Short mmCIF file of N, CA, C and O and ligand atoms in Angstrom, two decimals:
data_model
loop_
_atom_site.label_atom_id
_atom_site.label_comp_id
_atom_site.label_asym_id
_atom_site.label_seq_id
_atom_site.Cartn_x
_atom_site.Cartn_y
_atom_site.Cartn_z
N MET A 89 -9.53 -16.76 1.08
CA MET A 89 -10.48 -15.87 0.37
C MET A 89 -11.01 -14.91 1.14
O MET A 89 -11.02 -13.61 1.13
N LEU A 90 -11.92 -15.45 2.31
CA LEU A 90 -12.31 -14.86 3.03
C LEU A 90 -11.34 -13.57 4.05
O LEU A 90 -11.61 -12.65 4.27
N ARG A 91 -9.98 -14.30 4.02
CA ARG A 91 -9.56 -13.65 5.08
C ARG A 91 -8.73 -12.19 4.23
O ARG A 91 -8.16 -11.39 5.24
N ALA A 92 -8.73 -12.60 2.93
CA ALA A 92 -8.22 -11.49 2.31
C ALA A 92 -9.08 -10.47 1.98
O ALA A 92 -9.08 -9.06 2.23
N VAL A 93 -10.72 -10.59 2.19
CA VAL A 93 -11.06 -9.59 2.29
C VAL A 93 -11.45 -9.00 3.39
O VAL A 93 -11.82 -7.68 3.39
N VAL A 94 -11.23 -9.58 4.52
CA VAL A 94 -11.46 -9.18 5.92
C VAL A 94 -10.07 -7.95 6.03
O VAL A 94 -9.89 -6.98 6.44
N VAL A 95 -8.92 -8.42 5.84
CA VAL A 95 -7.18 -7.90 5.85
C VAL A 95 -7.77 -6.22 4.67
O VAL A 95 -7.42 -5.67 5.15
N ALA A 96 -8.54 -6.61 3.50
CA ALA A 96 -8.18 -5.86 2.94
C ALA A 96 -9.25 -4.28 3.55
O ALA A 96 -8.97 -3.30 3.51
N ALA A 97 -10.49 -5.03 4.11
CA ALA A 97 -11.79 -3.86 4.54
C ALA A 97 -10.86 -3.15 5.96
O ALA A 97 -10.72 -2.12 6.05
N LEU A 98 -9.72 -4.18 6.74
CA LEU A 98 -8.92 -3.58 7.76
C LEU A 98 -7.83 -2.62 7.45
O LEU A 98 -7.95 -1.48 7.89
N ALA A 99 -7.48 -2.39 5.99
CA ALA A 99 -6.35 -1.78 5.50
C ALA A 99 -7.30 -0.43 5.29
O ALA A 99 -6.66 0.60 5.60
N LEU A 100 -8.67 -0.43 4.56
CA LEU A 100 -9.26 0.82 4.46
C LEU A 100 -9.25 0.91 5.87
O LEU A 100 -9.47 2.60 5.73
N ALA A 101 -9.83 0.70 6.59
CA ALA A 101 -10.05 1.78 8.20
C ALA A 101 -8.88 2.04 8.64
O ALA A 101 -9.10 2.60 9.94
N ALA A 102 -8.15 1.10 8.62
CA ALA A 102 -6.74 1.51 9.55
C ALA A 102 -6.60 3.14 9.23
O ALA A 102 -6.49 3.84 8.63
N SER A 103 -5.75 3.47 10.59
CA SER A 103 -5.28 4.64 10.66
C SER A 103 -3.80 4.65 9.86
O SER A 103 -3.06 3.94 9.55
N PRO A 104 -3.60 6.17 9.84
CA PRO A 104 -2.25 6.66 8.80
C PRO A 104 -1.05 5.84 9.80
O PRO A 104 0.74 5.89 9.23
N ALA A 105 -0.94 5.67 11.08
CA ALA A 105 0.40 5.28 11.92
C ALA A 105 0.49 4.03 11.69
O ALA A 105 0.14 3.10 11.61
N ILE A 106 1.96 3.64 10.77
CA ILE A 106 2.14 2.34 10.43
C ILE A 106 2.34 1.43 11.39
O ILE A 106 1.88 0.23 11.19
N ALA A 107 2.97 1.67 12.37
CA ALA A 107 2.96 0.47 13.50
C ALA A 107 2.14 -0.14 14.15
O ALA A 107 1.94 -1.03 14.57
N GLN A 108 1.29 1.24 13.96
CA GLN A 108 0.06 0.52 14.71
C GLN A 108 -0.89 0.23 13.48
O GLN A 108 -1.81 -0.88 14.37
N ASP A 109 -0.70 0.32 12.84
CA ASP A 109 -1.62 -0.80 11.59
C ASP A 109 -1.22 -1.99 11.82
O ASP A 109 -1.44 -3.13 11.39
N GLY A 110 0.01 -2.17 11.98
CA GLY A 110 1.06 -3.24 11.77
C GLY A 110 0.82 -4.02 12.99
O GLY A 110 0.23 -5.27 12.77
N ALA A 111 0.23 -3.09 14.23
CA ALA A 111 0.13 -4.07 15.69
C ALA A 111 -1.29 -4.86 15.16
O ALA A 111 -1.51 -5.86 15.87
N GLN A 112 -2.61 -4.05 14.76
CA GLN A 112 -3.70 -4.06 13.87
C GLN A 112 -3.62 -5.43 13.41
O GLN A 112 -4.47 -6.51 13.63
N LEU A 113 -2.79 -5.69 11.94
CA LEU A 113 -2.74 -6.73 11.59
C LEU A 113 -1.62 -8.00 12.80
O LEU A 113 -2.06 -9.63 12.04
N PHE A 114 -1.03 -7.80 13.13
CA PHE A 114 -0.41 -8.54 13.96
C PHE A 114 -1.33 -9.43 14.50
O PHE A 114 -1.15 -10.49 14.78
N ASN A 115 -1.98 -8.81 15.65
CA ASN A 115 -2.90 -9.11 16.27
C ASN A 115 -4.03 -10.07 15.24
O ASN A 115 -4.23 -11.55 16.44
N MET A 116 -4.59 -9.93 14.36
CA MET A 116 -5.30 -10.23 13.56
C MET A 116 -4.63 -12.10 12.81
O MET A 116 -4.98 -12.75 12.67
N GLN A 117 -3.85 -11.48 12.66
CA GLN A 117 -3.09 -12.95 11.49
C GLN A 117 -1.64 -13.64 12.11
O GLN A 117 -1.61 -14.18 11.62
N CYS A 118 -1.35 -13.05 13.47
CA CYS A 118 0.24 -13.71 13.60
C CYS A 118 0.18 -13.72 15.55
O CYS A 118 0.97 -14.66 15.92
N ARG A 119 -0.44 -12.91 16.45
CA ARG A 119 -0.40 -13.24 17.52
C ARG A 119 -1.00 -14.21 17.94
O ARG A 119 -0.46 -15.11 19.01
N MET A 120 -1.82 -15.51 17.41
CA MET A 120 -2.58 -16.54 17.53
C MET A 120 -1.21 -17.77 18.02
O MET A 120 -1.02 -18.87 18.60
N CYS A 121 -0.47 -17.43 17.16
CA CYS A 121 1.11 -18.38 16.89
C CYS A 121 2.01 -17.79 17.84
O CYS A 121 3.19 -18.71 18.10
N HIS A 122 2.80 -16.52 17.61
CA HIS A 122 3.48 -16.02 18.05
C HIS A 122 3.53 -15.22 19.24
O HIS A 122 4.32 -14.50 19.71
N SER A 123 2.93 -15.35 20.05
CA SER A 123 2.85 -14.89 21.78
C SER A 123 2.38 -15.58 22.75
O SER A 123 1.25 -15.95 23.32
N GLY A 124 3.42 -16.24 23.10
CA GLY A 124 3.15 -17.43 23.95
C GLY A 124 3.06 -18.69 23.48
O GLY A 124 2.66 -19.63 24.64
N SER A 125 2.19 -19.01 22.56
CA SER A 125 1.50 -19.94 22.25
C SER A 125 2.78 -21.30 21.54
O SER A 125 3.80 -20.91 21.03
N PRO A 126 2.67 -22.26 22.04
CA PRO A 126 3.55 -23.48 21.58
C PRO A 126 3.68 -23.40 20.09
O PRO A 126 4.18 -23.98 19.63
N MET A 127 2.52 -23.11 19.49
CA MET A 127 2.46 -23.07 17.92
C MET A 127 3.94 -22.51 17.09
O MET A 127 3.52 -22.76 16.23
N GLY A 128 4.37 -21.31 17.40
CA GLY A 128 5.14 -20.63 16.89
C GLY A 128 6.40 -19.75 17.79
O GLY A 128 6.06 -20.26 19.03
N PRO A 129 7.42 -19.48 17.18
CA PRO A 129 8.38 -18.85 18.16
C PRO A 129 7.92 -17.19 18.51
O PRO A 129 6.94 -16.64 17.78
N SER A 130 8.95 -16.70 19.98
CA SER A 130 8.47 -15.36 20.11
C SER A 130 9.16 -15.04 18.79
O SER A 130 9.82 -15.11 18.49
N LEU A 131 8.28 -14.14 18.94
CA LEU A 131 8.90 -12.64 18.07
C LEU A 131 9.73 -11.45 18.57
O LEU A 131 10.28 -10.32 17.94
N ALA A 132 10.06 -11.57 20.09
CA ALA A 132 10.52 -10.08 20.49
C ALA A 132 12.16 -10.55 19.72
O ALA A 132 12.37 -11.25 19.71
N GLY A 133 12.50 -9.15 19.52
CA GLY A 133 13.62 -8.93 18.94
C GLY A 133 14.21 -9.87 17.79
O GLY A 133 15.04 -9.47 17.21
N VAL A 134 12.98 -9.93 17.49
CA VAL A 134 13.31 -11.24 15.99
C VAL A 134 13.68 -10.32 14.45
O VAL A 134 15.03 -10.57 13.86
N ALA A 135 13.17 -8.59 14.51
CA ALA A 135 14.11 -7.96 13.92
C ALA A 135 15.60 -7.35 13.72
O ALA A 135 15.46 -6.76 14.78
N GLY A 136 16.33 -7.44 13.11
CA GLY A 136 17.98 -7.69 13.30
C GLY A 136 18.64 -9.02 14.36
O GLY A 136 19.96 -8.94 14.44
N GLY A 137 17.90 -9.71 14.81
CA GLY A 137 18.11 -10.65 15.20
C GLY A 137 18.26 -12.08 13.99
O GLY A 137 17.96 -12.14 13.01
N GLU A 138 19.32 -13.02 14.89
CA GLU A 138 19.08 -14.13 14.12
C GLU A 138 18.33 -14.96 13.58
O GLU A 138 17.44 -15.01 14.62
N ILE A 139 18.00 -15.40 12.62
CA ILE A 139 17.59 -16.35 12.04
C ILE A 139 17.24 -17.47 12.85
O ILE A 139 18.16 -18.23 13.43
N ALA A 140 16.35 -18.05 13.10
CA ALA A 140 15.71 -19.24 13.92
C ALA A 140 16.84 -19.52 14.94
O ALA A 140 17.17 -20.41 15.59
N SER A 141 16.70 -18.52 15.57
CA SER A 141 17.88 -18.44 17.30
C SER A 141 17.10 -18.60 18.57
O SER A 141 17.76 -18.81 19.43
N LYS A 142 15.56 -18.83 18.51
CA LYS A 142 14.69 -19.05 19.62
C LYS A 142 15.08 -20.29 20.28
O LYS A 142 15.10 -21.25 19.17
N SER A 143 14.28 -20.70 21.25
CA SER A 143 14.43 -22.00 21.90
C SER A 143 12.91 -22.51 21.32
O SER A 143 12.08 -22.17 21.53
N PHE A 144 12.84 -22.92 19.73
CA PHE A 144 12.08 -23.58 19.28
C PHE A 144 12.28 -24.43 18.44
O PHE A 144 13.21 -24.68 17.89
N ALA A 145 11.37 -25.71 18.35
CA ALA A 145 11.53 -26.57 17.27
C ALA A 145 11.93 -25.88 15.65
O ALA A 145 10.10 -26.45 14.99
N TYR A 146 12.75 -25.56 15.30
CA TYR A 146 12.24 -25.07 14.19
C TYR A 146 12.36 -26.24 12.80
O TYR A 146 12.95 -27.26 13.38
N SER A 147 12.07 -25.76 11.77
CA SER A 147 11.99 -26.57 10.70
C SER A 147 13.87 -26.83 9.92
O SER A 147 14.25 -25.72 10.08
N PRO A 148 14.11 -27.42 9.53
CA PRO A 148 15.35 -27.90 9.34
C PRO A 148 15.61 -26.60 8.02
O PRO A 148 16.76 -26.11 7.95
N ALA A 149 14.49 -26.40 7.44
CA ALA A 149 14.69 -25.16 6.56
C ALA A 149 14.84 -24.43 6.66
O ALA A 149 15.90 -23.45 6.57
N LEU A 150 14.41 -23.48 7.83
CA LEU A 150 15.04 -22.21 8.71
C LEU A 150 15.92 -22.17 8.93
O LEU A 150 16.50 -21.44 9.35
N LYS A 151 16.21 -23.30 9.86
CA LYS A 151 17.16 -23.38 10.60
C LYS A 151 18.70 -23.02 9.81
O LYS A 151 19.70 -22.70 9.90
N ALA A 152 18.82 -24.13 8.65
CA ALA A 152 19.68 -23.74 7.54
C ALA A 152 19.64 -22.74 6.42
O ALA A 152 20.89 -22.34 6.18
N LYS A 153 18.70 -21.63 6.93
CA LYS A 153 19.18 -20.13 6.16
C LYS A 153 20.44 -19.39 6.79
O LYS A 153 20.93 -19.10 6.01
N GLY A 154 20.27 -19.18 8.06
CA GLY A 154 21.52 -18.44 8.62
C GLY A 154 21.35 -16.80 8.40
O GLY A 154 20.47 -16.99 7.70
N GLY A 155 22.30 -16.55 8.93
CA GLY A 155 21.92 -15.05 8.87
C GLY A 155 20.79 -14.24 9.74
O GLY A 155 20.48 -15.13 11.04
N VAL A 156 21.11 -12.85 9.30
CA VAL A 156 19.85 -12.11 10.64
C VAL A 156 18.74 -11.56 10.03
O VAL A 156 18.83 -11.33 8.89
N TRP A 157 17.82 -11.68 10.39
CA TRP A 157 16.46 -11.17 9.45
C TRP A 157 16.68 -9.59 9.24
O TRP A 157 16.56 -8.53 10.24
N THR A 158 16.79 -9.19 8.07
CA THR A 158 17.23 -7.79 8.15
C THR A 158 15.39 -7.57 7.29
O THR A 158 14.26 -8.09 7.01
N ASP A 159 15.26 -6.07 6.91
CA ASP A 159 13.57 -5.90 6.20
C ASP A 159 13.41 -6.41 4.95
O ASP A 159 12.22 -7.17 4.94
N GLU A 160 14.37 -6.58 4.30
CA GLU A 160 14.55 -7.36 2.71
C GLU A 160 13.99 -8.88 3.26
O GLU A 160 13.38 -9.23 2.21
N SER A 161 14.61 -9.49 4.20
CA SER A 161 14.42 -11.41 4.31
C SER A 161 13.34 -11.22 5.41
O SER A 161 12.64 -12.05 4.52
N LEU A 162 13.04 -10.14 5.85
CA LEU A 162 11.79 -10.67 6.45
C LEU A 162 10.88 -10.29 5.54
O LEU A 162 9.43 -11.05 5.63
N ASP A 163 10.65 -9.41 4.83
CA ASP A 163 9.78 -9.00 3.27
C ASP A 163 9.49 -10.28 2.50
O ASP A 163 8.58 -10.34 2.61
N ALA A 164 10.66 -10.73 2.43
CA ALA A 164 10.78 -11.98 1.24
C ALA A 164 9.84 -12.84 2.05
O ALA A 164 9.28 -14.13 1.40
N TYR A 165 10.22 -13.27 3.15
CA TYR A 165 9.67 -14.47 4.00
C TYR A 165 8.09 -14.22 4.23
O TYR A 165 7.62 -15.33 3.86
N LEU A 166 7.91 -13.49 4.36
CA LEU A 166 6.09 -12.77 4.98
C LEU A 166 5.61 -13.29 3.34
O LEU A 166 4.38 -13.36 3.40
N LYS A 167 6.00 -12.67 2.43
CA LYS A 167 5.71 -12.90 1.37
C LYS A 167 5.21 -14.15 0.56
O LYS A 167 4.28 -14.45 0.57
N ALA A 168 6.54 -15.04 0.90
CA ALA A 168 6.34 -15.98 0.21
C ALA A 168 7.05 -17.12 1.06
O ALA A 168 8.55 -17.40 0.84
N PRO A 169 6.78 -17.57 2.42
CA PRO A 169 7.65 -18.11 3.24
C PRO A 169 8.14 -19.46 2.46
O PRO A 169 9.19 -20.01 2.72
N THR A 170 7.50 -20.59 2.04
CA THR A 170 7.61 -21.65 1.24
C THR A 170 9.18 -21.22 -0.11
O THR A 170 9.70 -22.07 -0.43
N THR A 171 8.63 -20.23 -0.31
CA THR A 171 10.02 -19.78 -1.59
C THR A 171 11.15 -19.34 -0.84
O THR A 171 12.14 -19.50 -1.03
N PHE A 172 11.19 -18.61 0.24
CA PHE A 172 12.25 -18.08 0.89
C PHE A 172 12.61 -19.39 1.41
O PHE A 172 14.42 -19.17 1.54
N ALA A 173 12.20 -20.35 2.26
CA ALA A 173 12.92 -21.28 3.02
C ALA A 173 12.25 -22.75 2.66
O ALA A 173 10.87 -23.18 3.30
N PRO A 174 11.97 -23.13 1.35
CA PRO A 174 11.34 -24.18 1.36
C PRO A 174 11.25 -25.47 2.08
O PRO A 174 12.61 -25.78 3.01
N GLY A 175 10.25 -25.85 2.68
CA GLY A 175 10.15 -26.93 3.79
C GLY A 175 9.87 -26.09 5.31
O GLY A 175 9.77 -26.87 5.80
N THR A 176 9.95 -24.74 4.95
CA THR A 176 9.16 -23.95 6.56
C THR A 176 8.07 -24.55 7.22
O THR A 176 7.28 -25.08 6.24
N LYS A 177 7.50 -24.70 8.31
CA LYS A 177 6.95 -24.82 8.86
C LYS A 177 5.94 -23.72 8.88
O LYS A 177 4.94 -24.14 9.43
N MET A 178 5.88 -22.51 8.73
CA MET A 178 5.34 -21.42 8.57
C MET A 178 4.47 -21.34 7.33
O MET A 178 5.20 -20.84 6.64
N LEU A 179 3.32 -21.53 7.12
CA LEU A 179 2.48 -21.14 5.67
C LEU A 179 1.85 -20.38 5.75
O LEU A 179 1.55 -19.81 4.44
N VAL A 180 2.01 -19.23 6.76
CA VAL A 180 1.11 -17.92 6.43
C VAL A 180 1.97 -16.79 5.53
O VAL A 180 3.08 -16.55 5.77
N SER A 181 1.10 -16.34 4.39
CA SER A 181 1.80 -15.26 3.87
C SER A 181 1.22 -14.23 4.18
O SER A 181 -0.27 -14.36 4.37
N VAL A 182 1.58 -13.00 3.75
CA VAL A 182 1.11 -11.81 3.69
C VAL A 182 1.07 -11.05 2.09
O VAL A 182 2.08 -10.90 1.74
N SER A 183 0.19 -11.20 1.61
CA SER A 183 0.54 -10.84 0.26
C SER A 183 0.12 -9.13 -0.51
O SER A 183 1.08 -8.66 -1.47
N ASN A 184 0.37 -8.24 0.40
CA ASN A 184 -0.23 -7.08 0.29
C ASN A 184 1.24 -6.05 1.17
O ASN A 184 1.44 -6.17 2.18
N PRO A 185 2.12 -5.46 -0.08
CA PRO A 185 3.17 -4.87 0.24
C PRO A 185 3.48 -3.89 1.20
O PRO A 185 3.99 -4.13 2.47
N THR A 186 2.24 -2.98 1.42
CA THR A 186 1.97 -2.15 2.59
C THR A 186 1.47 -2.91 3.88
O THR A 186 2.22 -2.17 4.66
N GLN A 187 1.14 -3.88 3.79
CA GLN A 187 0.96 -4.61 4.98
C GLN A 187 2.11 -5.23 5.58
O GLN A 187 2.20 -5.12 6.61
N ARG A 188 2.63 -5.72 4.52
CA ARG A 188 4.15 -6.31 4.81
C ARG A 188 4.79 -5.26 5.68
O ARG A 188 5.21 -5.55 6.88
N ALA A 189 4.96 -4.03 5.37
CA ALA A 189 5.48 -3.01 5.46
C ALA A 189 5.37 -2.80 6.94
O ALA A 189 6.07 -2.41 7.90
N ALA A 190 4.22 -2.98 7.15
CA ALA A 190 3.26 -2.35 8.42
C ALA A 190 3.80 -2.80 9.40
O ALA A 190 4.03 -2.74 10.48
N ILE A 191 3.79 -4.36 9.05
CA ILE A 191 3.93 -5.56 9.98
C ILE A 191 4.97 -5.62 10.80
O ILE A 191 5.74 -5.71 11.40
N ILE A 192 6.15 -5.35 9.60
CA ILE A 192 7.47 -5.44 9.81
C ILE A 192 8.10 -4.21 10.58
O ILE A 192 8.94 -4.34 11.90
N ALA A 193 7.33 -2.90 10.56
CA ALA A 193 7.56 -1.44 11.57
C ALA A 193 7.25 -2.55 12.82
O ALA A 193 7.71 -2.16 13.53
N TYR A 194 6.07 -3.06 12.97
CA TYR A 194 5.54 -3.45 14.17
C TYR A 194 6.56 -4.33 15.25
O TYR A 194 6.83 -4.23 15.89
N LEU A 195 7.07 -5.52 13.82
CA LEU A 195 7.94 -6.35 14.39
C LEU A 195 9.37 -5.45 15.35
O LEU A 195 9.60 -6.13 16.55
N LYS A 196 9.39 -4.58 14.74
CA LYS A 196 10.82 -4.02 15.30
C LYS A 196 10.48 -3.41 16.88
O LYS A 196 11.33 -2.93 17.26
N THR A 197 9.26 -3.15 17.17
CA THR A 197 9.09 -2.50 18.52
C THR A 197 8.54 -3.76 19.37
O THR A 197 8.46 -3.45 20.93
N LEU A 198 8.94 -5.04 18.93
CA LEU A 198 8.90 -5.90 19.75
C LEU A 198 10.62 -6.40 20.43
O LEU A 198 11.03 -6.95 19.44
N LYS A 199 10.48 -5.88 21.80
CA LYS A 199 11.79 -6.11 22.52
C LYS A 199 11.80 -7.48 23.20
O LYS A 199 10.75 -7.82 23.75
C1 HEC B 288 -0.06 -21.04 12.62
C2 HEC B 288 0.67 -20.63 13.15
C3 HEC B 288 1.66 -19.35 12.59
C4 HEC B 288 1.19 -18.13 12.48
C5 HEC B 288 -0.65 -17.62 11.75
C6 HEC B 288 2.24 -17.19 11.65
N1 HEC B 288 3.36 -17.65 12.37
FE1 HEC B 288 4.85 -17.24 11.79
N2 HEC B 288 6.09 -18.80 12.82
C7 HEC B 288 5.48 -20.00 13.07
C8 HEC B 288 6.20 -21.38 12.87
C9 HEC B 288 5.90 -22.61 13.11
C10 HEC B 288 7.05 -21.09 12.43
C11 HEC B 288 9.21 -21.66 12.41
C12 HEC B 288 9.21 -22.07 11.10
C13 HEC B 288 10.35 -22.88 10.85
O1 HEC B 288 10.34 -23.59 12.03
O2 HEC B 288 10.04 -23.21 9.54
C14 HEC B 288 7.23 -19.25 12.59
C15 HEC B 288 8.66 -17.83 12.07
C16 HEC B 288 8.24 -17.03 11.64
C17 HEC B 288 9.29 -15.86 11.72
C18 HEC B 288 10.68 -16.46 11.89
C19 HEC B 288 11.03 -16.27 13.58
C20 HEC B 288 12.58 -16.65 13.96
O3 HEC B 288 13.14 -17.11 15.01
O4 HEC B 288 13.66 -16.86 12.88
C21 HEC B 288 8.78 -15.11 12.08
C22 HEC B 288 9.65 -13.26 11.33
C23 HEC B 288 7.09 -14.94 11.56
N3 HEC B 288 7.12 -16.31 11.57
C24 HEC B 288 6.67 -14.12 11.53
C25 HEC B 288 5.08 -14.09 11.48
C26 HEC B 288 3.94 -13.17 11.41
C27 HEC B 288 4.43 -11.24 10.84
C28 HEC B 288 2.91 -13.50 10.79
C29 HEC B 288 1.50 -12.79 10.73
C30 HEC B 288 1.50 -12.40 9.65
C31 HEC B 288 3.17 -14.84 11.67
N4 HEC B 288 4.42 -15.23 11.64
C32 HEC B 288 2.16 -16.01 11.53
C33 HEC B 288 3.70 -19.88 13.02
C34 HEC B 288 2.89 -19.16 12.39
#
């Protein structure tokens, strides 16, 4: 709940540059697990790349998905991870569609 309020406030204050908004959201909600942390896989090249293909102890659920991360599948996963891949280890979701789009735009810049 508190996080939702903080994120809403951030969205109001954010600049129009969408990937830049995504960077801010990523820094607040994702970086702690996805930037060199053993808590989550690296997201470099994740957009357009194969699902669950990094050296990381993925859940069987995400490994079983197969295919590549598209805009659509990233959006579905971030909206409702446990619906997209029941049993996934990632429980963090982003309920706001505009924020999901901004985060996905930012993920595409991670090479
Ligand atoms: C508490 C730690 C944590 C946070 C915070 C977190 N994630 Fe994750 N993320 C994970 C874990 C763990 C996995 C692997 C899930 C699995 O194996 O089921 C994962 C997997 C992913 C994947 C798939 C990676 C691949 O190699 O296929 C994407 C994309 C992703 N996260 C994006 C995000 C985004 C965007 C955010 C911020 C909104 C975020 N994550 C926040 C822990 C986290």
